[in-house]
PDB file of C-alpha atoms in Angstrom:
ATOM      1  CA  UNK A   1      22.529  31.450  19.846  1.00  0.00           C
ATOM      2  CA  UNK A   2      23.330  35.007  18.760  1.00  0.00           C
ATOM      3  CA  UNK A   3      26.391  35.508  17.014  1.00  0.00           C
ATOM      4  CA  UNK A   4      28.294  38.961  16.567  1.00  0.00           C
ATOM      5  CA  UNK A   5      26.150  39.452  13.510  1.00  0.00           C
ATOM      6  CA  UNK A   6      22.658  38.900  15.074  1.00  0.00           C
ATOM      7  CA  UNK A   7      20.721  36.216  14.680  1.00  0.00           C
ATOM      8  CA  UNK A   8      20.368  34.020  11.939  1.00  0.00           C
ATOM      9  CA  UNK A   9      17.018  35.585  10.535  1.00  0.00           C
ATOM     10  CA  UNK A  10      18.464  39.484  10.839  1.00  0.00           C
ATOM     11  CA  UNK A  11      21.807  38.282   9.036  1.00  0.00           C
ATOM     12  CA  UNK A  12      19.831  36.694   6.647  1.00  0.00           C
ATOM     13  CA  UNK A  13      17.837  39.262   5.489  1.00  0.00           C
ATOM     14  CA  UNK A  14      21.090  41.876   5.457  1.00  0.00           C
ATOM     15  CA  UNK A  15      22.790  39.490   2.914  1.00  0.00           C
ATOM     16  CA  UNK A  16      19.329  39.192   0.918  1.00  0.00           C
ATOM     17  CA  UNK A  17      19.644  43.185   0.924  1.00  0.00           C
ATOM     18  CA  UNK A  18      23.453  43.115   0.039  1.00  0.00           C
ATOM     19  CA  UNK A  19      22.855  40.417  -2.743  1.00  0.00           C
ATOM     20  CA  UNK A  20      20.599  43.215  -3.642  1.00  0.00           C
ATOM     21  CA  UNK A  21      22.519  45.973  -3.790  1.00  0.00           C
ATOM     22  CA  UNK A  22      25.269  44.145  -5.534  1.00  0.00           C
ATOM     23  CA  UNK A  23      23.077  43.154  -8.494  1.00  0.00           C
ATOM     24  CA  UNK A  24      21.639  46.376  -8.663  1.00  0.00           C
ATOM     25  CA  UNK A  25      24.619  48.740  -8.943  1.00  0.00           C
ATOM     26  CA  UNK A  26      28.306  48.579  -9.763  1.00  0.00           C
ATOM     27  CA  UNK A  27      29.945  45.392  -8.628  1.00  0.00           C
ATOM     28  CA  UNK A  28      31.583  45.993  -5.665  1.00  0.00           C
ATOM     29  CA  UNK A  29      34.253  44.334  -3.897  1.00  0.00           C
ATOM     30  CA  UNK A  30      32.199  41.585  -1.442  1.00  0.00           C
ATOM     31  CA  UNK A  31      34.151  42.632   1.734  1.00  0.00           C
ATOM     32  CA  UNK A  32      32.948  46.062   1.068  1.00  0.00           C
ATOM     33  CA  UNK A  33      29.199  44.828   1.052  1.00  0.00           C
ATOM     34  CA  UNK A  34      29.984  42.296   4.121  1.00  0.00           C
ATOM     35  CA  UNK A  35      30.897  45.559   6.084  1.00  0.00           C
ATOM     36  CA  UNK A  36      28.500  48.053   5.058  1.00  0.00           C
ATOM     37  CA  UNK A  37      25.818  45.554   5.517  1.00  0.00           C
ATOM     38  CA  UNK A  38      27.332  43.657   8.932  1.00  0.00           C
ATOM     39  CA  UNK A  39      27.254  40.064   7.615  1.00  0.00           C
ATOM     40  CA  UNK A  40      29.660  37.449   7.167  1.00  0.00           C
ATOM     41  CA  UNK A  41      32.054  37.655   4.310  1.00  0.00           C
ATOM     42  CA  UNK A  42      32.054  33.967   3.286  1.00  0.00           C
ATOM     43  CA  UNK A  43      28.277  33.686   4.082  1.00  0.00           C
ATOM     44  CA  UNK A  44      27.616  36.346   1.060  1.00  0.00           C
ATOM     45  CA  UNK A  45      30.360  35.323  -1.074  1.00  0.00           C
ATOM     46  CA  UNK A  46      28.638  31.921  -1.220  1.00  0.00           C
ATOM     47  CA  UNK A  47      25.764  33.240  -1.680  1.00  0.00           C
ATOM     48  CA  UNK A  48      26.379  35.768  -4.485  1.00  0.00           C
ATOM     49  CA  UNK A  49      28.098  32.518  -6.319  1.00  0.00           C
ATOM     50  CA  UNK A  50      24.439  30.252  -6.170  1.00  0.00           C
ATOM     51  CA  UNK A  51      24.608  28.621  -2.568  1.00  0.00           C
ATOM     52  CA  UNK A  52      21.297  28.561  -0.741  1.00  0.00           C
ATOM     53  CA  UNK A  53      21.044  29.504   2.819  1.00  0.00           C
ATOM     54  CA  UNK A  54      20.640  26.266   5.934  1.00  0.00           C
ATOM     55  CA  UNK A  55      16.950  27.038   5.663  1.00  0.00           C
ATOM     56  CA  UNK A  56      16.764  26.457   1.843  1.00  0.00           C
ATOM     57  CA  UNK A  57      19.015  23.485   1.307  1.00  0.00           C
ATOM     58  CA  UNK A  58      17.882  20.222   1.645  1.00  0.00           C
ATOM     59  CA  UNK A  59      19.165  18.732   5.419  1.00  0.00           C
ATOM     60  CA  UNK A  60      22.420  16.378   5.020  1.00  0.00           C
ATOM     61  CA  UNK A  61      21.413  13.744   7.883  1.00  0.00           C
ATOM     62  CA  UNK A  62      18.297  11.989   6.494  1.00  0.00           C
ATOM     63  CA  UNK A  63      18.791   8.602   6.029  1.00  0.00           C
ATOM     64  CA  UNK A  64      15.558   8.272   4.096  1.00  0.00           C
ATOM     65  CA  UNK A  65      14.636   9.389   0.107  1.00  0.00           C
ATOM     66  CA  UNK A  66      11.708  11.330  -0.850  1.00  0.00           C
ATOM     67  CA  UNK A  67      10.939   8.027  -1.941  1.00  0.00           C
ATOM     68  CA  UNK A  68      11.434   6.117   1.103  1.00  0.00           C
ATOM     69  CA  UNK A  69       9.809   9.174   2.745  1.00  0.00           C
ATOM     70  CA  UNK A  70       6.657   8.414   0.827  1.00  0.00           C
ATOM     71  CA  UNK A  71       6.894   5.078   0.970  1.00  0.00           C
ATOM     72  CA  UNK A  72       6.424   5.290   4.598  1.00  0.00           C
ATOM     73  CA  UNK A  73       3.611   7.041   4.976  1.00  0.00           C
ATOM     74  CA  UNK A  74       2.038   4.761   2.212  1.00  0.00           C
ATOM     75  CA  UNK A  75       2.856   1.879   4.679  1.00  0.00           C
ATOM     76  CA  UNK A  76       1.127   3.836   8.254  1.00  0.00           C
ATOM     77  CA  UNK A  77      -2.147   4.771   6.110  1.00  0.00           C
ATOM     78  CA  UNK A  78      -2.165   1.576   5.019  1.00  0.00           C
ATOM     79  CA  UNK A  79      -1.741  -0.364   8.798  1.00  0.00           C
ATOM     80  CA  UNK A  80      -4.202   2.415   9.419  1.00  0.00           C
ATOM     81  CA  UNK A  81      -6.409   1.374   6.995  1.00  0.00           C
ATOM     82  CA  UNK A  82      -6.588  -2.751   7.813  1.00  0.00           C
ATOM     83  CA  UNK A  83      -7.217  -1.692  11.423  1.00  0.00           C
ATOM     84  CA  UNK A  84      -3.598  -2.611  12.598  1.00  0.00           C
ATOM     85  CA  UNK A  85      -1.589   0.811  13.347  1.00  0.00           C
ATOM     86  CA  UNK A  86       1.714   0.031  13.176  1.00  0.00           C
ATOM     87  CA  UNK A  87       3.918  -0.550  16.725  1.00  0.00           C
ATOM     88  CA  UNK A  88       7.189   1.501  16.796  1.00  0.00           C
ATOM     89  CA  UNK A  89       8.760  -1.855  16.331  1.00  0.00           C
ATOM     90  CA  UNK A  90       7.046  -2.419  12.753  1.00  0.00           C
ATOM     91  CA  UNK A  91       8.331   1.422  11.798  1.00  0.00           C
ATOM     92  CA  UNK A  92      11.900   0.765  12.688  1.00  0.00           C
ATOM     93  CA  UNK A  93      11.927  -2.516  10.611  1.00  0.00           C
ATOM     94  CA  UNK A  94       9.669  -1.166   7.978  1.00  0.00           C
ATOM     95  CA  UNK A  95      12.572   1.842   8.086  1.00  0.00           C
ATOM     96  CA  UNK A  96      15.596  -0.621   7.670  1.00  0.00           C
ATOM     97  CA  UNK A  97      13.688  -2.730   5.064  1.00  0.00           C
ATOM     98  CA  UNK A  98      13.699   0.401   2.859  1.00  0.00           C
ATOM     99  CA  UNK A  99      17.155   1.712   3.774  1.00  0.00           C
ATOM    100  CA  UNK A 100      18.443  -2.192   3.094  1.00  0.00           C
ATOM    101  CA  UNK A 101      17.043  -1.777  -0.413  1.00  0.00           C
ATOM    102  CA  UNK A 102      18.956   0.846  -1.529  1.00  0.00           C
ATOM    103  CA  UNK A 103      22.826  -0.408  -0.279  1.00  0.00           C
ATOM    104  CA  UNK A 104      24.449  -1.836  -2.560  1.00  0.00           C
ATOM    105  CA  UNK A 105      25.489  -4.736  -0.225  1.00  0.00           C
ATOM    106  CA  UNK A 106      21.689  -5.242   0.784  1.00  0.00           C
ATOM    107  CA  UNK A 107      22.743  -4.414   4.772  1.00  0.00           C
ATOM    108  CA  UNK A 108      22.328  -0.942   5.459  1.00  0.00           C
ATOM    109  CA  UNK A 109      23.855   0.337   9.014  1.00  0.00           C
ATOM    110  CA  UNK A 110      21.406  -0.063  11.641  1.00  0.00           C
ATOM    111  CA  UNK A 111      18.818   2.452  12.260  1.00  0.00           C
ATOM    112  CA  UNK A 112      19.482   4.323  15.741  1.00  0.00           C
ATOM    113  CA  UNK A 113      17.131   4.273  18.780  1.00  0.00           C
ATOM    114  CA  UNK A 114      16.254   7.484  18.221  1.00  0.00           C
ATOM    115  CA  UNK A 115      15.326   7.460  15.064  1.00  0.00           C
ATOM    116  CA  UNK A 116      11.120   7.107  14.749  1.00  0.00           C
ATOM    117  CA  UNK A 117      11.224  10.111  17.130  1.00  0.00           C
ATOM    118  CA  UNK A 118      12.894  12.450  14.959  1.00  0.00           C
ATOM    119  CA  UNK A 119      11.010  10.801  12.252  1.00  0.00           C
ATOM    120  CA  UNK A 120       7.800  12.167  13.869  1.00  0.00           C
ATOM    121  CA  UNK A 121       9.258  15.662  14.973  1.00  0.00           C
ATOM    122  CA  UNK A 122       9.915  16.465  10.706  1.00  0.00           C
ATOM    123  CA  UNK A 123       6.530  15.052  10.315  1.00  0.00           C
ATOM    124  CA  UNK A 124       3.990  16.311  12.525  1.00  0.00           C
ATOM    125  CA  UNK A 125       0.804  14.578  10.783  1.00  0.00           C
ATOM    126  CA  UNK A 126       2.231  11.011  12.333  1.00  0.00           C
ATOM    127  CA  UNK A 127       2.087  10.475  15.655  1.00  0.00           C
ATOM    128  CA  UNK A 128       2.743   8.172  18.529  1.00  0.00           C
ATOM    129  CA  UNK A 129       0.077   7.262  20.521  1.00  0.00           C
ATOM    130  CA  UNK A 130      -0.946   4.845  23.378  1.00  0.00           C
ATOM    131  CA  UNK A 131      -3.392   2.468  21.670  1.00  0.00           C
ATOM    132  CA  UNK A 132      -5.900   1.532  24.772  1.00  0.00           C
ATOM    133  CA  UNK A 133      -7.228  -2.227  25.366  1.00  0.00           C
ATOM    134  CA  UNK A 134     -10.599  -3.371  23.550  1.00  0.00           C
ATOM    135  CA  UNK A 135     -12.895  -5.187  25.748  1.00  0.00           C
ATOM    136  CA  UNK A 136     -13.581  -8.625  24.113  1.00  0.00           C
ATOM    137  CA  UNK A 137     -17.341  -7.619  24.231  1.00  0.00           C
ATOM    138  CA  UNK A 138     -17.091  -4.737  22.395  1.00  0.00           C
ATOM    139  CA  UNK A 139     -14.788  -6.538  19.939  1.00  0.00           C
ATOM    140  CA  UNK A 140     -17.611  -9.160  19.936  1.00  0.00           C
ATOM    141  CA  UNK A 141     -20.130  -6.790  19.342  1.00  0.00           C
ATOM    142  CA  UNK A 142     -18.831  -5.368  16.158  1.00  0.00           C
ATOM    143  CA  UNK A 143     -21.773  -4.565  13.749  1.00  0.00           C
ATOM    144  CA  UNK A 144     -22.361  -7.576  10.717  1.00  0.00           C
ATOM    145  CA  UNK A 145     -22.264  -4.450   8.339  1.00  0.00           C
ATOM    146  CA  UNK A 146     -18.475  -4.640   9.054  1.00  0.00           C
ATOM    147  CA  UNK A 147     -17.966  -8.234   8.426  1.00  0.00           C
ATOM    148  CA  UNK A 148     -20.114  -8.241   5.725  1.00  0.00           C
ATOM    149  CA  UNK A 149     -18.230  -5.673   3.841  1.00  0.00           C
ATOM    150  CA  UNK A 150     -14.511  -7.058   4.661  1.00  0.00           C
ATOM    151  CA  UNK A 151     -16.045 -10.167   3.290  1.00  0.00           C
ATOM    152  CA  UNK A 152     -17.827  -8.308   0.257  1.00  0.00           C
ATOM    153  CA  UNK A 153     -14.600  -6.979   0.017  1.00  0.00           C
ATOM    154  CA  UNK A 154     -12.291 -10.068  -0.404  1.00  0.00           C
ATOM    155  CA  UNK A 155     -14.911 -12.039  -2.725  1.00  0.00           C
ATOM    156  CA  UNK A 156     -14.227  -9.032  -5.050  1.00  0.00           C
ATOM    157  CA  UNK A 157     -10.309  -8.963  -4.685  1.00  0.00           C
ATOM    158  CA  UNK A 158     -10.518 -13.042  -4.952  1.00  0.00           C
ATOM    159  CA  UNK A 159     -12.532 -12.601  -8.421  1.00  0.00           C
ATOM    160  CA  UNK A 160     -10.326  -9.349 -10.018  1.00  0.00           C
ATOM    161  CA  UNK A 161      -7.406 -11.217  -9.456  1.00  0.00           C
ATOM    162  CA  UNK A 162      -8.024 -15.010 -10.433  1.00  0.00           C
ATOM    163  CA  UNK A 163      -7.859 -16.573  -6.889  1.00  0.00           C
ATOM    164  CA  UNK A 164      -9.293 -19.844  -6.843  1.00  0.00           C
ATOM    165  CA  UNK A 165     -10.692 -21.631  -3.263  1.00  0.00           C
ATOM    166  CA  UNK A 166      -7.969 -23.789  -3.351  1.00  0.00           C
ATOM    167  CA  UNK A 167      -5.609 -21.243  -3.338  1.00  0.00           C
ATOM    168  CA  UNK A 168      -6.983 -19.365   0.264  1.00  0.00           C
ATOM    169  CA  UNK A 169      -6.256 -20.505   3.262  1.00  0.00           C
ATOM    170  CA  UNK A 170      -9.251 -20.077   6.466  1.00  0.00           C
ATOM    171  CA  UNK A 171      -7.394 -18.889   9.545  1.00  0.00           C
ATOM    172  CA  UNK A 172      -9.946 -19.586  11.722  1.00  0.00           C
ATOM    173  CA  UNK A 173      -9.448 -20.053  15.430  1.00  0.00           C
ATOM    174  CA  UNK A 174      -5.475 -20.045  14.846  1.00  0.00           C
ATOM    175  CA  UNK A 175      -5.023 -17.196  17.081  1.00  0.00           C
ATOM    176  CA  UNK A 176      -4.291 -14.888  14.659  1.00  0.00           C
ATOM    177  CA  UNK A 177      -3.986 -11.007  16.053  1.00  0.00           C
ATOM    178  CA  UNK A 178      -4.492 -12.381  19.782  1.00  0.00           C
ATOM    179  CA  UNK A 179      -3.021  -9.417  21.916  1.00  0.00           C
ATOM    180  CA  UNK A 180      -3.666  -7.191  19.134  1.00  0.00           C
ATOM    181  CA  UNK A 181      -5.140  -3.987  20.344  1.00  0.00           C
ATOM    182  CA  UNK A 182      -3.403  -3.500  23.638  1.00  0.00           C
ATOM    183  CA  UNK A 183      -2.441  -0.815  25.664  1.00  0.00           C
ATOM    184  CA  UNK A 184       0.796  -0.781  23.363  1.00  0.00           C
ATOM    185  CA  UNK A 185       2.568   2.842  21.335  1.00  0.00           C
ATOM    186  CA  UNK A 186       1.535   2.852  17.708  1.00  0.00           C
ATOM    187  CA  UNK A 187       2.394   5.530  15.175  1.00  0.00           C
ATOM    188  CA  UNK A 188      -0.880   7.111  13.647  1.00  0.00           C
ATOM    189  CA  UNK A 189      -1.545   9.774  10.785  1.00  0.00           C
ATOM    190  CA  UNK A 190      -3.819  12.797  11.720  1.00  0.00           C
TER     191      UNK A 190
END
């Protein structure tokens, strides 16, 4: 939308200019400067006084904290990582988890049903993609190098921190991650 000053990037530059000129020479009186230079008068006041422009400040309706922000992200590398993207589902409670952590009460207001998509539009790396089916012979088929070094893996997180046998548990055969890996949305990094 163009106002009767321009648009936002002309008016912005004409009050960078008039911040300018009122450093540079005698003060003079703001509404003069808002005239000569065609921009708002309480736009430049503000700014002459230490306010930052909407592109500079910080938006006022994230829920999240750099933090939580982070946090995040930490959590889709890491589904990325074990081979189990997270669902949209997992990001909304992963979200509320985090917000929930940081009320007072414990019981944050519910996140809205729009919120994972304007979570991905500020943060184009993640995206939401349509995971497609594995065939259960190509799952079959997976090379031994693979199982060998999740397994090579585990012994070593076992012996670094102190887990005895008796302490694991074998999930063989109890249908854990059936239906994993089906045409279903899943939020990715690039």
């Amino acid at each position: 939308m163009v106002s009767r000053f321009g648009s936002y990037e002309d008016v912005e530059k004409r009050i960078q200019n008039a911040c300018a000129a009122y450093n540079s020479k005698n003060p003079q009186k703001i509404t003069d400067l808002a005239l000569d230079f065609v921009v708002p008068y309480h736009r430049l006041r503000r700014r002459l006084q230490g306010g930052n422009s909407k592109s500079e400040r910080p938006p006022t309706n994230m829920r999240l904290t750099p933090a939580a922000e982070a946090a995040l992200r930490l959590y889709i590398t890491r589904c990325d990582q074990l081979g189990m993207p997270a669902l949209v589902p997992q990001l909304k409670n992963a979200v509320q988890y985090l917000l929930d952590l940081e009320e007072p009460t414990g019981y944050a207001p519910k996140v809205g049903q729009h919120f994972i998509t304007r979570w991905l539009q500020r943060n184009p790396d993640c995206r939401r993609v349509k995971q497609k089916p594995r065939e259960i012979t190509r799952t079959a088929a997976a090379a031994e190098e693979a199982y060998k070094a999740h397994f090579d893996a585990v012994k070593e997180i076992k012996y670094r921190h102190g887990i005895l046998p008796a302490d694991t548990y074998n999930m063989d055969e109890t249908g854990f991650r059936i239906g994993c890996g089906g045409s279903q949305w899943i939020i990715t990094m690039d």
